[in-house]
PDB file of C-alpha atoms in Angstrom:
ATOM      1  CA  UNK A   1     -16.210 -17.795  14.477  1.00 34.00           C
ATOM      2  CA  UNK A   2     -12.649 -18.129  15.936  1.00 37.00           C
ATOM      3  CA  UNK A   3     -10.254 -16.968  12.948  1.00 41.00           C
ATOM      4  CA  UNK A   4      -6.774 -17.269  12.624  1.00 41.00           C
ATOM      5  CA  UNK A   5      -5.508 -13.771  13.635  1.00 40.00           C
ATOM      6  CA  UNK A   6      -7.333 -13.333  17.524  1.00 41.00           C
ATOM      7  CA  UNK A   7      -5.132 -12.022  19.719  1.00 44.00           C
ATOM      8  CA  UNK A   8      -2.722 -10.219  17.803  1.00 61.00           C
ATOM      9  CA  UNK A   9      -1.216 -12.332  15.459  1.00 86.00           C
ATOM     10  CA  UNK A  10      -1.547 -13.137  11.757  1.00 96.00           C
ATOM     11  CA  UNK A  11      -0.855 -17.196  11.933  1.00 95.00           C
ATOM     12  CA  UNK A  12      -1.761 -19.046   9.234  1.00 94.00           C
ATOM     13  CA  UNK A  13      -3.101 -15.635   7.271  1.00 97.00           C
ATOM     14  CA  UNK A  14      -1.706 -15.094   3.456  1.00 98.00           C
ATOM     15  CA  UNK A  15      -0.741 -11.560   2.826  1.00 98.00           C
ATOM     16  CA  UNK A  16       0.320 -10.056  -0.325  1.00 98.00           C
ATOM     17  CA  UNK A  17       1.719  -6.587  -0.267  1.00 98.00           C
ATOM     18  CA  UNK A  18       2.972  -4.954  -3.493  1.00 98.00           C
ATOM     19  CA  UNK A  19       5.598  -2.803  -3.759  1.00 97.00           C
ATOM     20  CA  UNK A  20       6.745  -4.764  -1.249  1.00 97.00           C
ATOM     21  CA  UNK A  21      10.457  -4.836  -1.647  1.00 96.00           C
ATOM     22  CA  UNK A  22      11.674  -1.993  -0.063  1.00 95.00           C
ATOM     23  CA  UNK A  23      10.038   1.046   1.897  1.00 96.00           C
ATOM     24  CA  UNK A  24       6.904   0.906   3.541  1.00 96.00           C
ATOM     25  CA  UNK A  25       6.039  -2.013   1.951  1.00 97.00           C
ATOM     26  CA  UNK A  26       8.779  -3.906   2.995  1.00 98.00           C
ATOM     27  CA  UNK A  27       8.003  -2.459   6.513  1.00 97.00           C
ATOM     28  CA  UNK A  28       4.655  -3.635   6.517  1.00 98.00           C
ATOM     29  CA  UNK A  29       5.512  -7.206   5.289  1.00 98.00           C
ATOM     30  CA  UNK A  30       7.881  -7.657   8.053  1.00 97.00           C
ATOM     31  CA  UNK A  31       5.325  -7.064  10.334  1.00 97.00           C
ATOM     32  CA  UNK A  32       3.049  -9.527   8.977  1.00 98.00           C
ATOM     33  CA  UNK A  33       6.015 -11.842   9.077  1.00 98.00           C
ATOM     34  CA  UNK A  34       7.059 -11.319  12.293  1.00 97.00           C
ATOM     35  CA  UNK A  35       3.413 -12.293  13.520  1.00 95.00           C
ATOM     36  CA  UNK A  36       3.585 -15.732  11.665  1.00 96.00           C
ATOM     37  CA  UNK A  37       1.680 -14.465   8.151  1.00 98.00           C
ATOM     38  CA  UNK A  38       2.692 -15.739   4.792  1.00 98.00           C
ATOM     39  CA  UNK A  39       3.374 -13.341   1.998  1.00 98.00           C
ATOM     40  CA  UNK A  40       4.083 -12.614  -1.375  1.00 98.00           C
ATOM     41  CA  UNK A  41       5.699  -9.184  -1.899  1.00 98.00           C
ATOM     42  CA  UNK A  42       5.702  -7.686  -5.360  1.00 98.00           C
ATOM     43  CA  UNK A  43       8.362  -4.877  -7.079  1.00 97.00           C
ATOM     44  CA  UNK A  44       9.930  -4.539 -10.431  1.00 95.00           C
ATOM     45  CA  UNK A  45      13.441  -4.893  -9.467  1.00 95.00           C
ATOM     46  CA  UNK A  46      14.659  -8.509  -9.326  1.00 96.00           C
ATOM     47  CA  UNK A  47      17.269  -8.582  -7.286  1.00 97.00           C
ATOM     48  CA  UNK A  48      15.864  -6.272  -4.621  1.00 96.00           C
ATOM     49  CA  UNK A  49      12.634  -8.247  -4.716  1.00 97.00           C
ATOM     50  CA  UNK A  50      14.835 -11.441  -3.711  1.00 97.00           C
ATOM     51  CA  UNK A  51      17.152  -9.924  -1.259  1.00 98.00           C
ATOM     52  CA  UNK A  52      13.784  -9.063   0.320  1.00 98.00           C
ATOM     53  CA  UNK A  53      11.833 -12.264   0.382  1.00 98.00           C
ATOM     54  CA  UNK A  54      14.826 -13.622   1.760  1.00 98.00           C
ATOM     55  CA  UNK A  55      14.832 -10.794   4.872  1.00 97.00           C
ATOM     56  CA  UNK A  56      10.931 -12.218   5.739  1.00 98.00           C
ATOM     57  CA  UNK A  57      11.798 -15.816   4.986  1.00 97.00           C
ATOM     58  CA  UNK A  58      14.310 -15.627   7.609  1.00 97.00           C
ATOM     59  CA  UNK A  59      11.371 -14.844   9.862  1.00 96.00           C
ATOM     60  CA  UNK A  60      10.601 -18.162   9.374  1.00 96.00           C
ATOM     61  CA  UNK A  61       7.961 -17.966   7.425  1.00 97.00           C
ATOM     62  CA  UNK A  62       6.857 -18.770   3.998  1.00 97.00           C
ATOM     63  CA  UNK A  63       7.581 -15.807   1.480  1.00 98.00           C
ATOM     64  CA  UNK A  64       8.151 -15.189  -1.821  1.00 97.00           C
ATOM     65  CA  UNK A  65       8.788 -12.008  -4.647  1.00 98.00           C
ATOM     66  CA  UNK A  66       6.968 -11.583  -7.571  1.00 98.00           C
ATOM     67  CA  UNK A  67       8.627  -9.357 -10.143  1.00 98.00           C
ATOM     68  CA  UNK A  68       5.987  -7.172 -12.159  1.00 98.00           C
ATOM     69  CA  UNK A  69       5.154  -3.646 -13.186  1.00 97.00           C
ATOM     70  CA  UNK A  70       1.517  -3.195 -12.160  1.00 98.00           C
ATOM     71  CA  UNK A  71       0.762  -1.102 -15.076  1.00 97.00           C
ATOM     72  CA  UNK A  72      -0.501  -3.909 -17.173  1.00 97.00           C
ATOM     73  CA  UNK A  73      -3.459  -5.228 -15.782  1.00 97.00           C
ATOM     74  CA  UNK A  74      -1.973  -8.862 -17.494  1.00 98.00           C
ATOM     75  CA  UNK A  75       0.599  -8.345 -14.790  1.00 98.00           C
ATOM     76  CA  UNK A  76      -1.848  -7.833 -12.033  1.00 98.00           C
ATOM     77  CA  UNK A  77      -3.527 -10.997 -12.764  1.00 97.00           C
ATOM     78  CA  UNK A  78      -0.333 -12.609 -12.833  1.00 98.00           C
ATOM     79  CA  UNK A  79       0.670 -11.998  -9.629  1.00 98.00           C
ATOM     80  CA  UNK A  80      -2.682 -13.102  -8.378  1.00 98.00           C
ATOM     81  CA  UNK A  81      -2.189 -16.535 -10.210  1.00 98.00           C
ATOM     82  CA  UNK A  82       0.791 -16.454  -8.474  1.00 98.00           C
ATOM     83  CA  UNK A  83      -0.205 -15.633  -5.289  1.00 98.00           C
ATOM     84  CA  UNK A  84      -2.783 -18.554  -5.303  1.00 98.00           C
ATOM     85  CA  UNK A  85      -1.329 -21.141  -6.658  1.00 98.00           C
ATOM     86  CA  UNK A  86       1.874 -20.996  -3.312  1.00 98.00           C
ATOM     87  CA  UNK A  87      -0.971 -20.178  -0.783  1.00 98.00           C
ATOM     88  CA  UNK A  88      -4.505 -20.670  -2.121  1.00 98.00           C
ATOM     89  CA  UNK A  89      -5.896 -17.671  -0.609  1.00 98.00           C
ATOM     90  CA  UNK A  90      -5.498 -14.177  -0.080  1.00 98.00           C
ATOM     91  CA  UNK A  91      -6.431 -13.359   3.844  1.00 98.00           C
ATOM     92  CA  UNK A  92      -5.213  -9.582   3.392  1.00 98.00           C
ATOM     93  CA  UNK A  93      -4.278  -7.656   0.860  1.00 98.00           C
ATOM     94  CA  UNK A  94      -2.071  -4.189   0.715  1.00 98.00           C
ATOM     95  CA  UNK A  95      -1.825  -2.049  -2.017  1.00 98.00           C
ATOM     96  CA  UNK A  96       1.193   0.234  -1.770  1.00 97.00           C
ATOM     97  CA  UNK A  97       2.704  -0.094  -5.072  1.00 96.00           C
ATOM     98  CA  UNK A  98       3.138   3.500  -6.862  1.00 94.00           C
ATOM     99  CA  UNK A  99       3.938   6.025  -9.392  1.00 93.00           C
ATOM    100  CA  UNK A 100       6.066   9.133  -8.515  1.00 88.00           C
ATOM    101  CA  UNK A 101       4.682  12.160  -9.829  1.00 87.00           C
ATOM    102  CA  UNK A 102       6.050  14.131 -12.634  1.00 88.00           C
ATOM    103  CA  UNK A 103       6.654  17.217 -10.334  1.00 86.00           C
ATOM    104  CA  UNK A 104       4.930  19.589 -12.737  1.00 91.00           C
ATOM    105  CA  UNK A 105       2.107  21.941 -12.681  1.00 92.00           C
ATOM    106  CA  UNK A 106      -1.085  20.129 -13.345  1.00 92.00           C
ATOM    107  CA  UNK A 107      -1.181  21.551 -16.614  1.00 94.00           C
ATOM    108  CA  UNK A 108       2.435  20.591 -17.501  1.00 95.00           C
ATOM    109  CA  UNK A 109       1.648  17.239 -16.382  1.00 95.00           C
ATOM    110  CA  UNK A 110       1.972  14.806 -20.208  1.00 95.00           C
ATOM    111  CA  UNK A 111      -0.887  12.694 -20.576  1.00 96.00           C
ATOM    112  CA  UNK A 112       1.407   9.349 -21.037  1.00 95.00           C
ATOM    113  CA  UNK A 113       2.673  10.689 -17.373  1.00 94.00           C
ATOM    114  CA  UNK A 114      -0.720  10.709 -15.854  1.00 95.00           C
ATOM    115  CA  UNK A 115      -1.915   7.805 -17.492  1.00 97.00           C
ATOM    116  CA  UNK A 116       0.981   5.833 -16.215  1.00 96.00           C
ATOM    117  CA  UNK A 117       0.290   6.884 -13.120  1.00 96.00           C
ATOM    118  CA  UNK A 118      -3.344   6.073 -12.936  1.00 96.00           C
ATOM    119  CA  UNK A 119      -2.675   2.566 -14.162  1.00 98.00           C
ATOM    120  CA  UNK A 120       0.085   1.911 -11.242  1.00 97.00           C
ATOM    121  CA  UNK A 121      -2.108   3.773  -8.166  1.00 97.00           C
ATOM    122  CA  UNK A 122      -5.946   2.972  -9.146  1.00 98.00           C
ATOM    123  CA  UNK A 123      -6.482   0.593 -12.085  1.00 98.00           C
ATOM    124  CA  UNK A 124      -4.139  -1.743 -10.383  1.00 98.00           C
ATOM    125  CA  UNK A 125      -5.752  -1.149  -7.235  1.00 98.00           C
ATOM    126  CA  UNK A 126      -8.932  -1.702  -8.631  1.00 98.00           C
ATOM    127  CA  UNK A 127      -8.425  -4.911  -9.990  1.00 98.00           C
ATOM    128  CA  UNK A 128      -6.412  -6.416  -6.877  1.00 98.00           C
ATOM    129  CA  UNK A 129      -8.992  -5.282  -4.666  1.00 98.00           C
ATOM    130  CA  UNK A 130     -12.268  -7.018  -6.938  1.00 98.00           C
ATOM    131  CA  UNK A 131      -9.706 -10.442  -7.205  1.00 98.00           C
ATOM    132  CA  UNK A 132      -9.150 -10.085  -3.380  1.00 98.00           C
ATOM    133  CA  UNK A 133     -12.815  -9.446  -2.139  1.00 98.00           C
ATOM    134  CA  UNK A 134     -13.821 -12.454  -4.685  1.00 98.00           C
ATOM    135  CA  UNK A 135     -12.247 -14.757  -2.344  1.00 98.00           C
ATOM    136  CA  UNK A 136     -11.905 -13.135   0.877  1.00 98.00           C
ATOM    137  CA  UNK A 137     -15.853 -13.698   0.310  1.00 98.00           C
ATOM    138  CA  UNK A 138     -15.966 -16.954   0.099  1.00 97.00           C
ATOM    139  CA  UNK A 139     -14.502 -17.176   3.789  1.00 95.00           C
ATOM    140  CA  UNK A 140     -15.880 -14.476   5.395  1.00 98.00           C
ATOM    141  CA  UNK A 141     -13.190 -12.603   6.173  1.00 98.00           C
ATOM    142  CA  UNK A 142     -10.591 -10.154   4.934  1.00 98.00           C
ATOM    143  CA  UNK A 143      -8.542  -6.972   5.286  1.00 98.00           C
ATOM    144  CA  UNK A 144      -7.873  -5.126   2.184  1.00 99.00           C
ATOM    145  CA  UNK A 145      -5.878  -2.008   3.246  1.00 98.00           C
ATOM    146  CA  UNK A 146      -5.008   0.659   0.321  1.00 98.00           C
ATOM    147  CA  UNK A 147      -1.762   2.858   1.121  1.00 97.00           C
ATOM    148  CA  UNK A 148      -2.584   6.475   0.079  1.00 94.00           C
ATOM    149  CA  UNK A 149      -1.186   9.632   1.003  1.00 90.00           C
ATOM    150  CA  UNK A 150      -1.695  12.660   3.319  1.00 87.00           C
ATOM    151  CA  UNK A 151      -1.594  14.404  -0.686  1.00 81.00           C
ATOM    152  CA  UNK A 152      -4.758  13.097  -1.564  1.00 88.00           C
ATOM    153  CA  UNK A 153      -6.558  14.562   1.444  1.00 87.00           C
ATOM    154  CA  UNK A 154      -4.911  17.996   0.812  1.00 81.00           C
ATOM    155  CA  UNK A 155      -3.701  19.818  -2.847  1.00 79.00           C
ATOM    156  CA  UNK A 156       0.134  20.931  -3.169  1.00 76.00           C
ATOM    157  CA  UNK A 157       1.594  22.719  -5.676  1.00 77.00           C
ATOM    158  CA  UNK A 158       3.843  20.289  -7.893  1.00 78.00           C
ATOM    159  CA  UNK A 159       1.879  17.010  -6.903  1.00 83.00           C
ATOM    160  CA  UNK A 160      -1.177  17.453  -8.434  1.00 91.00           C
ATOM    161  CA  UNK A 161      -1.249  14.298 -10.772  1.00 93.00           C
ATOM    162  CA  UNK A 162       0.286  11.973  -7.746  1.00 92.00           C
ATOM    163  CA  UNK A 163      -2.500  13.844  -5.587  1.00 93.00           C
ATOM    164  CA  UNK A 164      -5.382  12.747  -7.608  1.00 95.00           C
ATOM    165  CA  UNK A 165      -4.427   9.244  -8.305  1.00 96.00           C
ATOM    166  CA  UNK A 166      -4.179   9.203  -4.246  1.00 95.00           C
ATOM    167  CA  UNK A 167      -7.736  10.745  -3.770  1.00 96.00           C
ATOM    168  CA  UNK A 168      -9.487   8.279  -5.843  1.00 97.00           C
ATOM    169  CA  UNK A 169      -7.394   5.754  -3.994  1.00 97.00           C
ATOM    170  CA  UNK A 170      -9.475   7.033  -0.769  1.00 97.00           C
ATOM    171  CA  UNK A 171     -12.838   6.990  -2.534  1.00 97.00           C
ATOM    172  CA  UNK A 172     -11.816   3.440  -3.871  1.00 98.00           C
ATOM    173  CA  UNK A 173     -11.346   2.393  -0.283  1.00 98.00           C
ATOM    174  CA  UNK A 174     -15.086   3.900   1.436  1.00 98.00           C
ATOM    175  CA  UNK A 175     -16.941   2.928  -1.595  1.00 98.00           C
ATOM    176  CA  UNK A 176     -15.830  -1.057  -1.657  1.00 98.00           C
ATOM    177  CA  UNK A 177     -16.260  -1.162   2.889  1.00 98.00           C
ATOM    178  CA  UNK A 178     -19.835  -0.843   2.400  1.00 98.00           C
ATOM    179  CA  UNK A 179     -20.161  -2.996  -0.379  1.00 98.00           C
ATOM    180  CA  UNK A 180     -18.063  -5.966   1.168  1.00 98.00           C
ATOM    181  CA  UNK A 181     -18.873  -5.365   4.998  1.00 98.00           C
ATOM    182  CA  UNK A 182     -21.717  -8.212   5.315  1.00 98.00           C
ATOM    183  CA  UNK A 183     -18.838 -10.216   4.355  1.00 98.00           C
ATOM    184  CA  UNK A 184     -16.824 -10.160   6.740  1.00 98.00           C
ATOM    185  CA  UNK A 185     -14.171  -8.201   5.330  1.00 98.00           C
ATOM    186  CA  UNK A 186     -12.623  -4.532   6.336  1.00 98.00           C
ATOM    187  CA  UNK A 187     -11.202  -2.085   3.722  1.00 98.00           C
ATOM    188  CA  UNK A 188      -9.295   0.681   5.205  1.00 98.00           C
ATOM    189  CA  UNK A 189      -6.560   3.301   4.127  1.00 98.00           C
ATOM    190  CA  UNK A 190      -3.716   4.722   5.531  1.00 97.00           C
ATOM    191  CA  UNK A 191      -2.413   8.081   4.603  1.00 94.00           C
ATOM    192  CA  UNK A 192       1.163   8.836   5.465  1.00 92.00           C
ATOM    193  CA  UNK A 193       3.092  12.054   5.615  1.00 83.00           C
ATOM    194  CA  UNK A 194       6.649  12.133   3.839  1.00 81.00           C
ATOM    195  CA  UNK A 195       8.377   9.303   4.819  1.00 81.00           C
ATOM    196  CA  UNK A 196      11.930   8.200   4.505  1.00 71.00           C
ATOM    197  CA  UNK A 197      11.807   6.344   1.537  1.00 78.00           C
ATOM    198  CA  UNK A 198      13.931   5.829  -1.301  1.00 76.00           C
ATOM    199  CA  UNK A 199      10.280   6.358  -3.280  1.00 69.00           C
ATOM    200  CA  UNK A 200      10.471  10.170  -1.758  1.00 63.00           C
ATOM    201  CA  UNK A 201      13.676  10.679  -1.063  1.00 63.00           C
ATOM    202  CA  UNK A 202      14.211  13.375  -3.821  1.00 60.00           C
ATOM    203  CA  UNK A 203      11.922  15.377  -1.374  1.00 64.00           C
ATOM    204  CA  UNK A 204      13.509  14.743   1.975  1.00 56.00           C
ATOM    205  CA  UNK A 205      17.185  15.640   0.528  1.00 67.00           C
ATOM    206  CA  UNK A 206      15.971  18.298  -0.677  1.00 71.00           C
ATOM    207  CA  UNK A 207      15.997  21.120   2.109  1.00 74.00           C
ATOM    208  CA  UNK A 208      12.990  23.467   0.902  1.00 72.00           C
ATOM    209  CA  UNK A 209      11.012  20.389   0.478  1.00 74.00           C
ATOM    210  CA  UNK A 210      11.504  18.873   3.012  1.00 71.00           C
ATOM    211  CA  UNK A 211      10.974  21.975   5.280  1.00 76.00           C
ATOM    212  CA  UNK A 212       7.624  22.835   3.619  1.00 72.00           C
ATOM    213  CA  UNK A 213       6.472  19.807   4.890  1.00 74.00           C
ATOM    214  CA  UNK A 214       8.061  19.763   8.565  1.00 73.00           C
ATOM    215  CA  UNK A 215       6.381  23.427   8.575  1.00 80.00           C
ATOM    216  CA  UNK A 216       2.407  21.497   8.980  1.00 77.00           C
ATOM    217  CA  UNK A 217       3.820  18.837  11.434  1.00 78.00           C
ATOM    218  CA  UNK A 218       3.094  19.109  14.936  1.00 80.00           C
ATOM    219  CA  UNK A 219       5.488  15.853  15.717  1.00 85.00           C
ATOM    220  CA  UNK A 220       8.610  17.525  14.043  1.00 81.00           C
ATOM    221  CA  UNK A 221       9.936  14.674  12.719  1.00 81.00           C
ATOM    222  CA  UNK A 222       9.411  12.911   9.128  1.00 81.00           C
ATOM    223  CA  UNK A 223       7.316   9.483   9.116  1.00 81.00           C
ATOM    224  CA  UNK A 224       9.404   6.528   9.248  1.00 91.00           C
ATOM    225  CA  UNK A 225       8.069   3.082   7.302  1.00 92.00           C
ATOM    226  CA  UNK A 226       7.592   1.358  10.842  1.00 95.00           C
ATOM    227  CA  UNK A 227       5.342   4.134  11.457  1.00 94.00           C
ATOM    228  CA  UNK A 228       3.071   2.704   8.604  1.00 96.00           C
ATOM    229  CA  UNK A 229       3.892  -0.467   9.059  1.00 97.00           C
ATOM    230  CA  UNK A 230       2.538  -0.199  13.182  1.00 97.00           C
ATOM    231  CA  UNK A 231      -1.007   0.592  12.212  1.00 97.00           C
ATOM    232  CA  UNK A 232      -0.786  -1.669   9.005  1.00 98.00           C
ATOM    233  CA  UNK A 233      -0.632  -4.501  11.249  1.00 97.00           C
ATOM    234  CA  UNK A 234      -3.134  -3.268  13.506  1.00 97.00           C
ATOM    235  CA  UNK A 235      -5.679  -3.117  10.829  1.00 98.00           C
ATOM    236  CA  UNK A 236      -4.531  -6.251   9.593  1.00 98.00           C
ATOM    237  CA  UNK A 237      -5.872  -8.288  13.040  1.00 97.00           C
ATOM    238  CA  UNK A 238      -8.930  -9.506  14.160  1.00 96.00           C
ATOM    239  CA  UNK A 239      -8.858  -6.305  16.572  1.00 96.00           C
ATOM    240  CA  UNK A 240      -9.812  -4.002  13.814  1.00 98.00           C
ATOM    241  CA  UNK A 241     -12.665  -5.558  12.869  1.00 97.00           C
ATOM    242  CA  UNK A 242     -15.228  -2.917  13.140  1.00 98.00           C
ATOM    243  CA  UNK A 243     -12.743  -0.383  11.317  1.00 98.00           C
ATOM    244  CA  UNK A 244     -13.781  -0.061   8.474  1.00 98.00           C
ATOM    245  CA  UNK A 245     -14.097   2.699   5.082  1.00 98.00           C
ATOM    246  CA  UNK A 246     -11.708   4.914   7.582  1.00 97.00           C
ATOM    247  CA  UNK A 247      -8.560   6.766   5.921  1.00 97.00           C
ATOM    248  CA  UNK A 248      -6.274   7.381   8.737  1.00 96.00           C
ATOM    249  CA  UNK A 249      -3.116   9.845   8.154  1.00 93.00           C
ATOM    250  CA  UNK A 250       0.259   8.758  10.161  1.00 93.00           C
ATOM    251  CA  UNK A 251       1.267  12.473   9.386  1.00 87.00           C
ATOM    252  CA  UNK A 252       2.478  13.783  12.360  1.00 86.00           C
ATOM    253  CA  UNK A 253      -0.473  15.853  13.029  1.00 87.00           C
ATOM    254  CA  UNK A 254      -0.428  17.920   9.686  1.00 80.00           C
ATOM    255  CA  UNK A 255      -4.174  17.169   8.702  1.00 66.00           C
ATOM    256  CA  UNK A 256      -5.361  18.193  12.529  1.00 60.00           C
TER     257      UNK A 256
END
């Protein structure tokens, strides 16, 4: 079947990314835009989230922001309604909306901390990724790509709560590829390094942070969100089609 999406571009696909308005999610829905995709991007902050959808719409393409905190799973469903109701499908989905961690020792970590951050980087992920497989089904193809962390392949001191939420993130993403592959549809993760974010940029100002981490890099640079949004795009395509369950780091060689 000849789908939308051969050759490189996402024309006539409908992407929603979350946490979309700024970062590597705004990164990665420029991409899609760029290659003719509509999207909906979601974030908490208003204004940013419409300064945003304003950036891709000048791509000329359709786009929109939906404002939500993807703690309550009422939320998540309401961006889905959303979602549906301007574009009546979801061709690929990216879930890249998160919690920081507390920067404690796991047992420091408060329980309304961790549980805060398990609703944000699984349950939330959970239930976009059963609502996007329901109907990615029904066509027979999909890309559902889960933005984790090099910190959930590998345990750090201080980010042990963010670190687990990002592991189960990975083990979210094999176990639903071979459950939805005789659909049609690929389920992949990506796994950056730090990256020059305002999400992490308490670790890249800071000096001894930010050094223990250049320290494992063979590429001796920080990750960038075009860096991300490069192989985002890749898995995204018709190209990619027999990727899937994979977690693959953009982390500068720190995992090799």
């Amino acid at each position: 079947m000849n789908h939308p999406g051969a050759g490189g571009t996402l024309a006539g696909k409908a992407a929603m990314v979350t946490g979309g308005s700024r970062g590597i999610g705004l990164a990665i829905a420029r991409r899609f835009a760029r290659t003719g995709a509509g999207v909906s991007i979601v974030g908490r902050d208003e204004k940013t989230l419409d300064e945003a959808a304003a950036s891709l719409k000048a791509l000329h393409v359709d786009a929109h922001g939906l404002p939500a905190d993807l703690a309550d799973p009422e939320s998540c469903q309401w961006v889905l309604d959303r979602h549906m109701e301007r574009f009546g499908r979801i061709d690929i989905l990216v879930n890249n909306a998160a919690a920081k961690p507390s920067r404690k020792p796991i047992m420091e970590v408060p329980l309304e901390s961790f549980e805060r951050l398990f609703a944000v980087n699984v349950t939330a992920y959970f239930i976009l990724c059963q609502a996007a497989a329901r109907d990615m089904r029904r066509r027979g193809w999909g890309r559902i790509l889960n933005v984790t962390s090099s910190t959930g392949l590998k345990a750090r001191p201080g980010m042990g709560d963010y670190a687990i939420t990002k592991a189960t993130e990975v083990m979210l993403t094999r176990q639903l590829s071979v459950e939805v592959g005789q659909y049609g549809i690929t389920v992949n993760a990506i796994a950056p390094t730090l990256t020059r974010t305002d999400f992490s940029q308490w670790q890249w100002e800071d000096e001894e942070e930010k050094e223990k981490v250049m320290r494992m890099l063979s590429i001796k640079r920080l990750a960038e969100p075009d860096d991300v949004a490069a192989l985002a795009a890749f898995l995204a395509s018709d190209e990619a089609g027999m990727i899937t369950g994979t977690v693959i780091p953009v982390d500068g060689g720190a995992l090799a």
